[in-house]
Coordinates of N, CA and C in Angstrom, one line a residue:
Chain O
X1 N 15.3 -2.8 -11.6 CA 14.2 -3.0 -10.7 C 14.3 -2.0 -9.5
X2 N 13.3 -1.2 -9.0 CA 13.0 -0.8 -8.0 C 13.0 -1.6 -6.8
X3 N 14.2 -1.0 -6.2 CA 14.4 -1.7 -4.7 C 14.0 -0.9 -3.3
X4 N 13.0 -1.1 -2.5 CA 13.1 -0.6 -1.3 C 13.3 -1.7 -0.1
X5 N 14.3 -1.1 0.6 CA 14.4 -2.1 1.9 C 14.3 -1.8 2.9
X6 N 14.0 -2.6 3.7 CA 13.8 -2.2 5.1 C 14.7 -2.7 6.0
X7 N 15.0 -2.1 7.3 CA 16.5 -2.2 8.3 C 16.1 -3.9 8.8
X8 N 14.8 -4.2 9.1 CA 14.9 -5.5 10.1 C 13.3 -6.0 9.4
X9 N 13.2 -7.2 9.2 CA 12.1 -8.0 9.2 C 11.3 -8.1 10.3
X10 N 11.8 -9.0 11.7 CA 11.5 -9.2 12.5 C 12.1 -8.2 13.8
X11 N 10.8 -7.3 14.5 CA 11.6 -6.4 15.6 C 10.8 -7.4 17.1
X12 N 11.3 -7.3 18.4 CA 11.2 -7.4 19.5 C 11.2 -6.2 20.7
X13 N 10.5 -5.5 21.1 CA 11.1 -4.5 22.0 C 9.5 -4.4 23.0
X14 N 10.9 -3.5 23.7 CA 9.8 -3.6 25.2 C 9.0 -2.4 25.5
X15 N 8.1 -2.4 26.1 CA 7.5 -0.9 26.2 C 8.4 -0.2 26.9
X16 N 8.0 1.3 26.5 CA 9.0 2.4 26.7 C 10.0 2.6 25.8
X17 N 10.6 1.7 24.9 CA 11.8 1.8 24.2 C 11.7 3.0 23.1
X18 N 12.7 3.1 22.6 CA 13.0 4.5 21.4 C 13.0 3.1 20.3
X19 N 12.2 3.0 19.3 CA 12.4 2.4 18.1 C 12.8 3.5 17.0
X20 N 13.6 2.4 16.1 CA 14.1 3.1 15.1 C 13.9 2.1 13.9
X21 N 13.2 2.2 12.2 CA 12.5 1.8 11.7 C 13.3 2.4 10.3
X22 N 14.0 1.7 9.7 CA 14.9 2.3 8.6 C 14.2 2.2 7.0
X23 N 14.3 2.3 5.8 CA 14.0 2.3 4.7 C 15.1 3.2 4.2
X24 N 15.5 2.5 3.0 CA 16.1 2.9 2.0 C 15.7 2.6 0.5
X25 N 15.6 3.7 -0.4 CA 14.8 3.4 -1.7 C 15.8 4.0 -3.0
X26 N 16.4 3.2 -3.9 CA 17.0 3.2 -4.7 C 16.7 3.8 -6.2
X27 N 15.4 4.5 -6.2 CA 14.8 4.8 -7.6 C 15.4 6.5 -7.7
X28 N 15.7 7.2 -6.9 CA 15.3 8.2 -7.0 C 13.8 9.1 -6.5
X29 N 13.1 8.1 -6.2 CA 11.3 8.9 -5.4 C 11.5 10.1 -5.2
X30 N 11.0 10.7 -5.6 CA 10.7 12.0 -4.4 C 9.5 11.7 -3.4
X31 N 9.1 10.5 -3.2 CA 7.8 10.4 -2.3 C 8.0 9.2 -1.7
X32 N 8.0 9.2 -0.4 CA 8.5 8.5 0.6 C 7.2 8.1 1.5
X33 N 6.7 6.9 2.1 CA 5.6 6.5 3.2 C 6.2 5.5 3.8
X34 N 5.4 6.1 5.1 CA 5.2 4.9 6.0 C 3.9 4.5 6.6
X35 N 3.1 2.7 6.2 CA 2.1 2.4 6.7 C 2.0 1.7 7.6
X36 N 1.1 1.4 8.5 CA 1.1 0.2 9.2 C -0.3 -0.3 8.8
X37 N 0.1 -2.4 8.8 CA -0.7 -2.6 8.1 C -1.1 -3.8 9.3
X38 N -2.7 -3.9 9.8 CA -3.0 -4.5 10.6 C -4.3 -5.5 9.9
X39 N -4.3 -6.5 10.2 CA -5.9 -7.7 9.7 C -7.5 -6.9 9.7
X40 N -7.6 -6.7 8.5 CA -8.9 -5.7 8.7 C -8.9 -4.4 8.6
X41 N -7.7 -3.7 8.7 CA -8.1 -2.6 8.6 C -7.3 -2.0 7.3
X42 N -6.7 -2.8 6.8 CA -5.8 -2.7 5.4 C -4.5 -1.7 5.9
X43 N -3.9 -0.9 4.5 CA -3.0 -0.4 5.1 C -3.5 1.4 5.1
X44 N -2.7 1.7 6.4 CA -2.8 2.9 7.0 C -1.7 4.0 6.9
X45 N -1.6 5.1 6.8 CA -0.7 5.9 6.1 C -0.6 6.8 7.6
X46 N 1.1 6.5 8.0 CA 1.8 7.2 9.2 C 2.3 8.8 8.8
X47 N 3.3 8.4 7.8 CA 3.7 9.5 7.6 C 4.0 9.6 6.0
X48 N 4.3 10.6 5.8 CA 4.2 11.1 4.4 C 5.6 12.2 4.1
X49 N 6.4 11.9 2.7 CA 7.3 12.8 3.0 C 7.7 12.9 1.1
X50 N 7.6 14.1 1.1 CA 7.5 14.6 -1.1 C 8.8 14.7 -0.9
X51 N 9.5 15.6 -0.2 CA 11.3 15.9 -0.4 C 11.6 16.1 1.0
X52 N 13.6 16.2 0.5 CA 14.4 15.9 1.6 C 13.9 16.8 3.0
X53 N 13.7 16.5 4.0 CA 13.5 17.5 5.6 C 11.8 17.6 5.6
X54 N 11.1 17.2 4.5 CA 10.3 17.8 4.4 C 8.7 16.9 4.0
X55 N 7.6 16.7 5.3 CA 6.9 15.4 6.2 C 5.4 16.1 6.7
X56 N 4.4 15.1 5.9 CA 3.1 15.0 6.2 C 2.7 14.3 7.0
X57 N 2.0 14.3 8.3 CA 0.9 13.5 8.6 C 0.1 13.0 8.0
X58 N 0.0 11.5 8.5 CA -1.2 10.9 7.6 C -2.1 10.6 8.6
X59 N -2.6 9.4 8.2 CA -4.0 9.1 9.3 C -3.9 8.8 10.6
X60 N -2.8 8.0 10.6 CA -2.5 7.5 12.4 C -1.6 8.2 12.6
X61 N -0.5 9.5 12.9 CA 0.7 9.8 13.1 C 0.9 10.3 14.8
X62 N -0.1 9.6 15.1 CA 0.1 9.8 17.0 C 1.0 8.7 17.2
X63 N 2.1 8.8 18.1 CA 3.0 8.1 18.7 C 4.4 7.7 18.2
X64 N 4.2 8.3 16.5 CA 5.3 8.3 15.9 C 5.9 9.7 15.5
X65 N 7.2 9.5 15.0 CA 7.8 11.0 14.0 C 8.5 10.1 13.4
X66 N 9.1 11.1 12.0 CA 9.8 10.6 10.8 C 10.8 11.6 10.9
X67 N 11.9 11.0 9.9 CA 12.7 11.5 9.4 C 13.5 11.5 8.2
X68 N 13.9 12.3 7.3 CA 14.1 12.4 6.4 C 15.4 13.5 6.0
X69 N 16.7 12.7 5.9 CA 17.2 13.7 5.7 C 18.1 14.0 4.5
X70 N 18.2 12.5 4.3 CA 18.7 12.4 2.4 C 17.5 11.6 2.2
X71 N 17.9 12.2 0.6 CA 16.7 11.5 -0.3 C 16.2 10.5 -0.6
X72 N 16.9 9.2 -0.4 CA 17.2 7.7 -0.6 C 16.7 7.6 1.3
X73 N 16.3 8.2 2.2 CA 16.0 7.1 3.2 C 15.6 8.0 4.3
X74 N 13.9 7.0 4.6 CA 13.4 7.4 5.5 C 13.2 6.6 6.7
X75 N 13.2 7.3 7.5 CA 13.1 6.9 9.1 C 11.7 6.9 10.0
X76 N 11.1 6.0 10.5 CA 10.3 5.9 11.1 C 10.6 6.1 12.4
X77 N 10.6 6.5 13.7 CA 10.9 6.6 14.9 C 9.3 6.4 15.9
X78 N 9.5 5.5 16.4 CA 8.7 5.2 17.9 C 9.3 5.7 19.5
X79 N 8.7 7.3 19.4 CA 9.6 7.9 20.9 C 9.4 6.6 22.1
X80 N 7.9 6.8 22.2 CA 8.3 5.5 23.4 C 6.9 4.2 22.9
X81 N 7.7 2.9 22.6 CA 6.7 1.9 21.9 C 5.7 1.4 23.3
X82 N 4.6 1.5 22.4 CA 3.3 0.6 23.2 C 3.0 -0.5 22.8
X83 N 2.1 -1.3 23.5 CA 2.0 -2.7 23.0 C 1.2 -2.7 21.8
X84 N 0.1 -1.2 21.9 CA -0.7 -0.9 20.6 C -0.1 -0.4 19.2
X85 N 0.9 -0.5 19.3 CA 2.0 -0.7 17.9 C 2.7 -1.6 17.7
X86 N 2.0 -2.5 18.4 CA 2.7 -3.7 17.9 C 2.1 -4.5 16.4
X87 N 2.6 -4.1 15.1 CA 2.1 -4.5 13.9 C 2.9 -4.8 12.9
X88 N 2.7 -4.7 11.6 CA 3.6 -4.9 10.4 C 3.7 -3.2 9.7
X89 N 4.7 -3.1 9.9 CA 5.1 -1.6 9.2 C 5.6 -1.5 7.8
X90 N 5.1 -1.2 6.8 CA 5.8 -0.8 5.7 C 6.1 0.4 5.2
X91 N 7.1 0.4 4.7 CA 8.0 1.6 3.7 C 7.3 1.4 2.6
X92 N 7.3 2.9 1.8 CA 7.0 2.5 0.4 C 7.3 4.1 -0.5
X93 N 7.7 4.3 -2.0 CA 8.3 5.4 -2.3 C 7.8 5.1 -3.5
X94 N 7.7 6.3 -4.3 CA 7.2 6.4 -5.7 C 7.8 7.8 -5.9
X95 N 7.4 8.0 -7.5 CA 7.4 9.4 -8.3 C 6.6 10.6 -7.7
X96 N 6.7 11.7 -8.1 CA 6.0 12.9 -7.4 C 4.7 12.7 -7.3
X97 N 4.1 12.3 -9.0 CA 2.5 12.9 -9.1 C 1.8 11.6 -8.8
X98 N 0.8 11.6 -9.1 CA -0.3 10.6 -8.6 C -0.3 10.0 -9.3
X99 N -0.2 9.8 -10.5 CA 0.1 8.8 -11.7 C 0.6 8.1 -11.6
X100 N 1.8 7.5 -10.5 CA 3.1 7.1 -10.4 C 2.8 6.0 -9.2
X101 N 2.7 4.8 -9.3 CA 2.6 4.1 -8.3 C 3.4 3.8 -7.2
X102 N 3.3 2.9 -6.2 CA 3.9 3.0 -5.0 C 5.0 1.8 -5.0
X103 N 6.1 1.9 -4.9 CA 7.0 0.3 -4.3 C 7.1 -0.1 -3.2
X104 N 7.5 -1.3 -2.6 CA 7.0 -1.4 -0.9 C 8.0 -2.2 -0.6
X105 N 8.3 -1.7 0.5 CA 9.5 -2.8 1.4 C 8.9 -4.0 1.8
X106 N 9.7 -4.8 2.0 CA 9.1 -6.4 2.8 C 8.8 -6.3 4.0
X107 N 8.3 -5.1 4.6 CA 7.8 -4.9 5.9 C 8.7 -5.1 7.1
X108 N 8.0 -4.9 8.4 CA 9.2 -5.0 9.5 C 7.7 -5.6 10.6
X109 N 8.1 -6.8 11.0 CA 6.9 -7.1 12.3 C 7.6 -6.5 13.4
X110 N 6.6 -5.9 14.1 CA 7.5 -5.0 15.1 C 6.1 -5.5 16.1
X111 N 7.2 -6.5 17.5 CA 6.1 -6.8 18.5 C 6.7 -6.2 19.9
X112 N 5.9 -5.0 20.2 CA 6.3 -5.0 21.5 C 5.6 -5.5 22.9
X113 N 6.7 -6.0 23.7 CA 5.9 -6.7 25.1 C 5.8 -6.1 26.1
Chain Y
X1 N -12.1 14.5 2.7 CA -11.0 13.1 2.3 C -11.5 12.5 1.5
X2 N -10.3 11.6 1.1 CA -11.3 10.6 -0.1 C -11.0 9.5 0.7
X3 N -11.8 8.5 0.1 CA -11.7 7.1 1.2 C -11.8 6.3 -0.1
X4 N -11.8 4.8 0.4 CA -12.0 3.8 -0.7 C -12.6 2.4 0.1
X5 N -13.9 2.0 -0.8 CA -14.3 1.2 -0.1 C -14.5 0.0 -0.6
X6 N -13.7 -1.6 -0.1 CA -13.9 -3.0 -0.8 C -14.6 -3.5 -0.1
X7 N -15.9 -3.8 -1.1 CA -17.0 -4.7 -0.8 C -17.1 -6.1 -0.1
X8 N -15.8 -6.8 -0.5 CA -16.0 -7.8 0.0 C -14.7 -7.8 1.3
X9 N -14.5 -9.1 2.4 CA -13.6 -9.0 3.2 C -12.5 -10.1 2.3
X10 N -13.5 -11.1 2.3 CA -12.7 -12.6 2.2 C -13.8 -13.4 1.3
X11 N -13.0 -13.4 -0.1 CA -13.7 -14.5 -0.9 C -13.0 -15.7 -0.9
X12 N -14.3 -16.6 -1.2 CA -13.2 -17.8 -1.4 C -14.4 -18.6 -2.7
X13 N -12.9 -19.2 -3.6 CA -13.9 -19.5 -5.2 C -13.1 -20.6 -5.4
X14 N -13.5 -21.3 -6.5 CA -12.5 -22.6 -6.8 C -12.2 -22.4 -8.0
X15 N -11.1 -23.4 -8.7 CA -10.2 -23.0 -9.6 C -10.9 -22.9 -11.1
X16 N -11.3 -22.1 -11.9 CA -11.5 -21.7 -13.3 C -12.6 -20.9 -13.0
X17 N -13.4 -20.4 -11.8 CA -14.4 -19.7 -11.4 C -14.4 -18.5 -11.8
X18 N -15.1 -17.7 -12.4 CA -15.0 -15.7 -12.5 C -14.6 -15.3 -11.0
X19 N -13.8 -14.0 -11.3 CA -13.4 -13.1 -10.2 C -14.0 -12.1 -10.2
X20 N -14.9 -11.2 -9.4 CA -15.1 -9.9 -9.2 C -14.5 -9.3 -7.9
X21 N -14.1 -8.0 -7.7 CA -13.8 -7.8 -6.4 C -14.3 -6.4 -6.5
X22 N -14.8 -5.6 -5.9 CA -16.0 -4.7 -6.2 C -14.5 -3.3 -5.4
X23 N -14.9 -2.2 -6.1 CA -14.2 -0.8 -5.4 C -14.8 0.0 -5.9
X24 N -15.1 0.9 -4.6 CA -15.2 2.3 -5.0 C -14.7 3.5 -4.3
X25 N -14.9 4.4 -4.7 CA -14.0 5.8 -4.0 C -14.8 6.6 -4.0
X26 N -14.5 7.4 -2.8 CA -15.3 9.2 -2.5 C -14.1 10.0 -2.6
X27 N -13.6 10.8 -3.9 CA -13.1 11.9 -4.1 C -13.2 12.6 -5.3
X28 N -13.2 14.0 -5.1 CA -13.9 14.8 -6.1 C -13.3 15.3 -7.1
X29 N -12.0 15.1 -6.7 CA -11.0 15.7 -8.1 C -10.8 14.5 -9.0
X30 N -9.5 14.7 -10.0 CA -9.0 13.8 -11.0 C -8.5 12.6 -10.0
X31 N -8.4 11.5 -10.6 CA -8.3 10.0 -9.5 C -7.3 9.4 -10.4
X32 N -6.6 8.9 -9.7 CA -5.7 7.9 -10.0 C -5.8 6.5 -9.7
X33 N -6.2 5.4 -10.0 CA -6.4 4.4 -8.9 C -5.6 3.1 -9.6
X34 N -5.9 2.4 -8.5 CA -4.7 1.0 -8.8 C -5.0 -0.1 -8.0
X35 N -4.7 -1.1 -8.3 CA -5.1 -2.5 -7.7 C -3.7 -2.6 -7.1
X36 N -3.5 -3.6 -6.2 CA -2.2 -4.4 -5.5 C -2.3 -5.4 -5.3
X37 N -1.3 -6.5 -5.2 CA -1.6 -7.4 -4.7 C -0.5 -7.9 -3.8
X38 N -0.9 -8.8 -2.7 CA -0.4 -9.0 -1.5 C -0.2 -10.8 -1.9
X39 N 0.9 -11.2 -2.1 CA 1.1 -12.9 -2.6 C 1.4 -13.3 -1.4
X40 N 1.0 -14.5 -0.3 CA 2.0 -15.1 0.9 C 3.1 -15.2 1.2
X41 N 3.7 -14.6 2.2 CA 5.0 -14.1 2.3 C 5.3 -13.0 1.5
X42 N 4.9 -12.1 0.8 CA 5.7 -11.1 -0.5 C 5.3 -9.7 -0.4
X43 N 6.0 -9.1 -0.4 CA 6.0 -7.2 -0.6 C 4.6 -7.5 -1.4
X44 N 3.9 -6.3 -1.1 CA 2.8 -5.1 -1.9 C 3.1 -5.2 -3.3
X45 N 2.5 -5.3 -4.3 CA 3.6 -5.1 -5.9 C 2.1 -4.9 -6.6
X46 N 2.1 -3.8 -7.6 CA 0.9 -3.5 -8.5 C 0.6 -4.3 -9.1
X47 N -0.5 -4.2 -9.3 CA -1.6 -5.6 -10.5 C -1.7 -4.7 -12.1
X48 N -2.2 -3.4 -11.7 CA -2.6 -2.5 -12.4 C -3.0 -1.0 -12.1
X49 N -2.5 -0.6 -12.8 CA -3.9 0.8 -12.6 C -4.4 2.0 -13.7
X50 N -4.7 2.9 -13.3 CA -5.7 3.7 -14.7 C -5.5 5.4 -13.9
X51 N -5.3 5.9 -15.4 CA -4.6 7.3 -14.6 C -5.5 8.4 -16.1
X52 N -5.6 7.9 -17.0 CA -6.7 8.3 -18.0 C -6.7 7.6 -19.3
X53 N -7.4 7.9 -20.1 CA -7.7 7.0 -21.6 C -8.6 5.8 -21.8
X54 N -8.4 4.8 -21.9 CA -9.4 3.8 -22.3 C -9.7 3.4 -20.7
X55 N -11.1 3.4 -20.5 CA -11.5 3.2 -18.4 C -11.2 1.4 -18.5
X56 N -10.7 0.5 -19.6 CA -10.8 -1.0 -19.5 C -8.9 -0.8 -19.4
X57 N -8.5 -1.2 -18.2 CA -7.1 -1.4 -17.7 C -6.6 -3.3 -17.9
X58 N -5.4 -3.5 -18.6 CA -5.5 -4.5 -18.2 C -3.8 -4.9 -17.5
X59 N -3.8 -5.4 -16.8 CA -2.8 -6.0 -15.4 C -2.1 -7.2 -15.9
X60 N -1.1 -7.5 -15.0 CA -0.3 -8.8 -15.2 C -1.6 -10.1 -14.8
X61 N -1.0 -11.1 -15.1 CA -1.8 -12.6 -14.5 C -3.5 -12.2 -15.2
X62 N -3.3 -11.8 -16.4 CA -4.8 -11.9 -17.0 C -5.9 -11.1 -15.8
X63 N -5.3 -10.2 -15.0 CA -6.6 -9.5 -14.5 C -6.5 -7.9 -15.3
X64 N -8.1 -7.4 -15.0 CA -8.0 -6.2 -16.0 C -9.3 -5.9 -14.8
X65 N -9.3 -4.4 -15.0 CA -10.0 -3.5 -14.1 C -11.1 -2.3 -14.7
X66 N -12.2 -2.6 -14.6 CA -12.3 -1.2 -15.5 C -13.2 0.1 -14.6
X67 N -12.6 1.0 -14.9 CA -13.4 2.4 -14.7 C -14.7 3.0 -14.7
X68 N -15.2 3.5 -13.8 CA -16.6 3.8 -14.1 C -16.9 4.9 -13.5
X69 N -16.6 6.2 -14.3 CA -16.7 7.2 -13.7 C -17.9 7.8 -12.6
X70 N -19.0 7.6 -13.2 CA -20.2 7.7 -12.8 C -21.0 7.0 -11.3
X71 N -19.9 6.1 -11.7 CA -20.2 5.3 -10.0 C -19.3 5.0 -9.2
X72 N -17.9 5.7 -9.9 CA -17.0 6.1 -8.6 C -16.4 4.6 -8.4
X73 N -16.4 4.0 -9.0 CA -15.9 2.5 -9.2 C -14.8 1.9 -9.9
X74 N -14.3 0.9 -9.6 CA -12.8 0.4 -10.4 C -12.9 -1.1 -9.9
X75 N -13.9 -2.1 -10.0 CA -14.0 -3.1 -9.5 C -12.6 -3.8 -10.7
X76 N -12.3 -4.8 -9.7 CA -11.0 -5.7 -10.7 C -12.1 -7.3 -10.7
X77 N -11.2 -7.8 -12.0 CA -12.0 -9.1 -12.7 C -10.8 -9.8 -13.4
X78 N -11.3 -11.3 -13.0 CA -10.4 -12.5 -14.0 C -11.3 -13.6 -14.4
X79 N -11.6 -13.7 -15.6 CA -12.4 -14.8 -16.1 C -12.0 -16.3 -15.3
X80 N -10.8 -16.3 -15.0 CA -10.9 -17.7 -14.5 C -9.7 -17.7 -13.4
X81 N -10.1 -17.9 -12.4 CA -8.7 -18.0 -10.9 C -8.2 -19.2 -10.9
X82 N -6.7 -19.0 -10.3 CA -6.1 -20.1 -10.6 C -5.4 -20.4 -8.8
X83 N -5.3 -21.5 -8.5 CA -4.9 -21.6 -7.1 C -3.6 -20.4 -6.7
X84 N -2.8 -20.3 -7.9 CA -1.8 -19.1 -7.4 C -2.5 -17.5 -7.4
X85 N -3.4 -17.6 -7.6 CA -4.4 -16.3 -7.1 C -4.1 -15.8 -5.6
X86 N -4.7 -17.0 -4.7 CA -4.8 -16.9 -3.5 C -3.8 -16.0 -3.5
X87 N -4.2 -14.9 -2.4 CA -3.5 -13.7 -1.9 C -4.4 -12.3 -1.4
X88 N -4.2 -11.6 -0.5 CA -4.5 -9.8 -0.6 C -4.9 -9.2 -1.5
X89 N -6.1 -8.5 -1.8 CA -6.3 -7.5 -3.0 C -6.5 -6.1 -2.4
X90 N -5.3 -4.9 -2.6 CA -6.1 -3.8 -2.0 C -6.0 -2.7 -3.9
X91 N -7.2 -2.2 -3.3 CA -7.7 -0.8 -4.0 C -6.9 0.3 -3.5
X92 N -6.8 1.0 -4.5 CA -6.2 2.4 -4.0 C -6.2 3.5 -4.6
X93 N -6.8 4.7 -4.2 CA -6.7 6.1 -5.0 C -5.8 7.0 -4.8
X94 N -4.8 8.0 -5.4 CA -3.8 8.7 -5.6 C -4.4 10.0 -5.2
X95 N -3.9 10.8 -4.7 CA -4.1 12.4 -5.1 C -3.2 13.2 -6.3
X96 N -3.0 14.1 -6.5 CA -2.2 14.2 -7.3 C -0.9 14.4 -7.1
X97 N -0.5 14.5 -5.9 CA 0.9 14.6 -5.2 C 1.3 13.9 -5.2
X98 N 0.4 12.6 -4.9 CA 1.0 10.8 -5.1 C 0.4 10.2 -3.8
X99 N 0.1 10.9 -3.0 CA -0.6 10.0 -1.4 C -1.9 9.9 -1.9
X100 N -1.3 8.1 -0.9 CA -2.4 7.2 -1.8 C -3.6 6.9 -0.2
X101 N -4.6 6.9 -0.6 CA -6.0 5.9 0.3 C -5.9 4.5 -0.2
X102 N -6.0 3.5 0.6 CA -5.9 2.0 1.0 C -7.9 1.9 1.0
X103 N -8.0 0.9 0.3 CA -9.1 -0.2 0.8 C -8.7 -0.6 2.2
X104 N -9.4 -1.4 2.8 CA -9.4 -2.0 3.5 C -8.7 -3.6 3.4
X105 N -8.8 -4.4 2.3 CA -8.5 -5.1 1.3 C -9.3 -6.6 1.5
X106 N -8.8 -7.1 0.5 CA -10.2 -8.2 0.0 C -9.1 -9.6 0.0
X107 N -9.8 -10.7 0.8 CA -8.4 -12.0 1.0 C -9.0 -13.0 -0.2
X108 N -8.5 -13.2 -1.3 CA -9.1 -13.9 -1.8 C -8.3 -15.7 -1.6
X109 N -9.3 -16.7 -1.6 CA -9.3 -18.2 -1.3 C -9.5 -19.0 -2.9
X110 N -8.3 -19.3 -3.0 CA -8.4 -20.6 -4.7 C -8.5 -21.7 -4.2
X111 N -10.0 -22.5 -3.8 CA -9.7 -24.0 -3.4 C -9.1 -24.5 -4.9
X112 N -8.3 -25.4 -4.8 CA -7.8 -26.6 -6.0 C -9.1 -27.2 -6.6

């Protein structure tokens, strides 16, 4: 079974802080995301990453960066968290082509005050 | 862009009732698309999806989906819901690289 995990379920942090947002994926993916998923608006695509170093913008990628520097695990980074990211974040990794569906971490509630 | 759009927000049906959940997409190339489902408390995990060949897909838990090229559609269906239904339904189209568009997604309600 395809496993992706995520560093923390439950985050707490204060505005201004440096967040750090881990995923690790077990299949081999070459295709790595990160969404945030908020009531109503479904899920939203942050960042986007096909191979190692190497990272797409998606729809919302204001206020974050990613990282990627082995293959098995990507990094979401919040330079400095706002209250307006305060949401449910998921990881998720699949095969290269579009055929190939998506696996998903158990998410990370990240509330900042 | 391509987008994808679920018709409904929040159904709510009782138990042995038909399911429709309506999707469609705006993009112009080859499409990939797939259903998800979201169970209380539980990771994202696929229902189904359709990538080419017969447009009638069919999914775990007796749901099946079918294709309509012409109207840009992939509505999902279950002859009869069952209270463990209740959950998230999102739609989704692929590009061919693999990045996917999100519905917005659909909350479906199984009264007992």
């Amino acid at each position: 079974d395809v496993k992706v995990t995520q560093s923390s379920r439950y985050l707490v942090k204060r505005t201004g802080e440096k967040v750090f947002l881990e995923c690790v994926q077990d299949m081999d993916h070459e295709n790595m995301f990160w969404y945030r998923q908020d009531p109503g608006l479904g899920l939203r695509l942050i960042y986007f990453s096909y191979d190692v170093k190497m990272k797409e913008k998606g729809d919302i990628p204001e206020g974050y960066s990613v990282s990627r520097e082995k293959k098995e695990r990507f990094s979401l980074i919040l330079e400095s968290a706002s209250t307006n990211q305060t949401s449910m974040y998921l990881c998720a990794s699949s095969f290269r082509t579009g055929a190939y569906e998506q696996y998903f971490g158990p998410g990370t509630r990240l509330t900042v005050t | 862009a391509q987008s994808v759009s679920q018709h409904n927000h929040h159904v709510i049906l009782s138990e042995a009732a038909s399911l429709e959940l309506g999707c469609n997409y705006s993009y112009g190339g080859t499409v990939n698309l797939f259903w998800y489902v979201q169970y209380p408390g539980q990771h994202l995990q696929l229902l189904l999806k359709y990538f080419s060949g017969d447009p009638l897909v069919k999914g775990i838990k007796g749901f099946e989906a079918e294709f309509i090229k012409s109207k840009f559609s992939f509505n999902l269906r279950k002859p009869s819901v069952q209270w463990s239904d209740t959950a998230e339904y999102f739609c989704a189209v692929n590009t061919n690289a693999g990045k996917s568009t999100f519905g917005d997604g659909t909350t479906l309600t199984v009264k007992p």
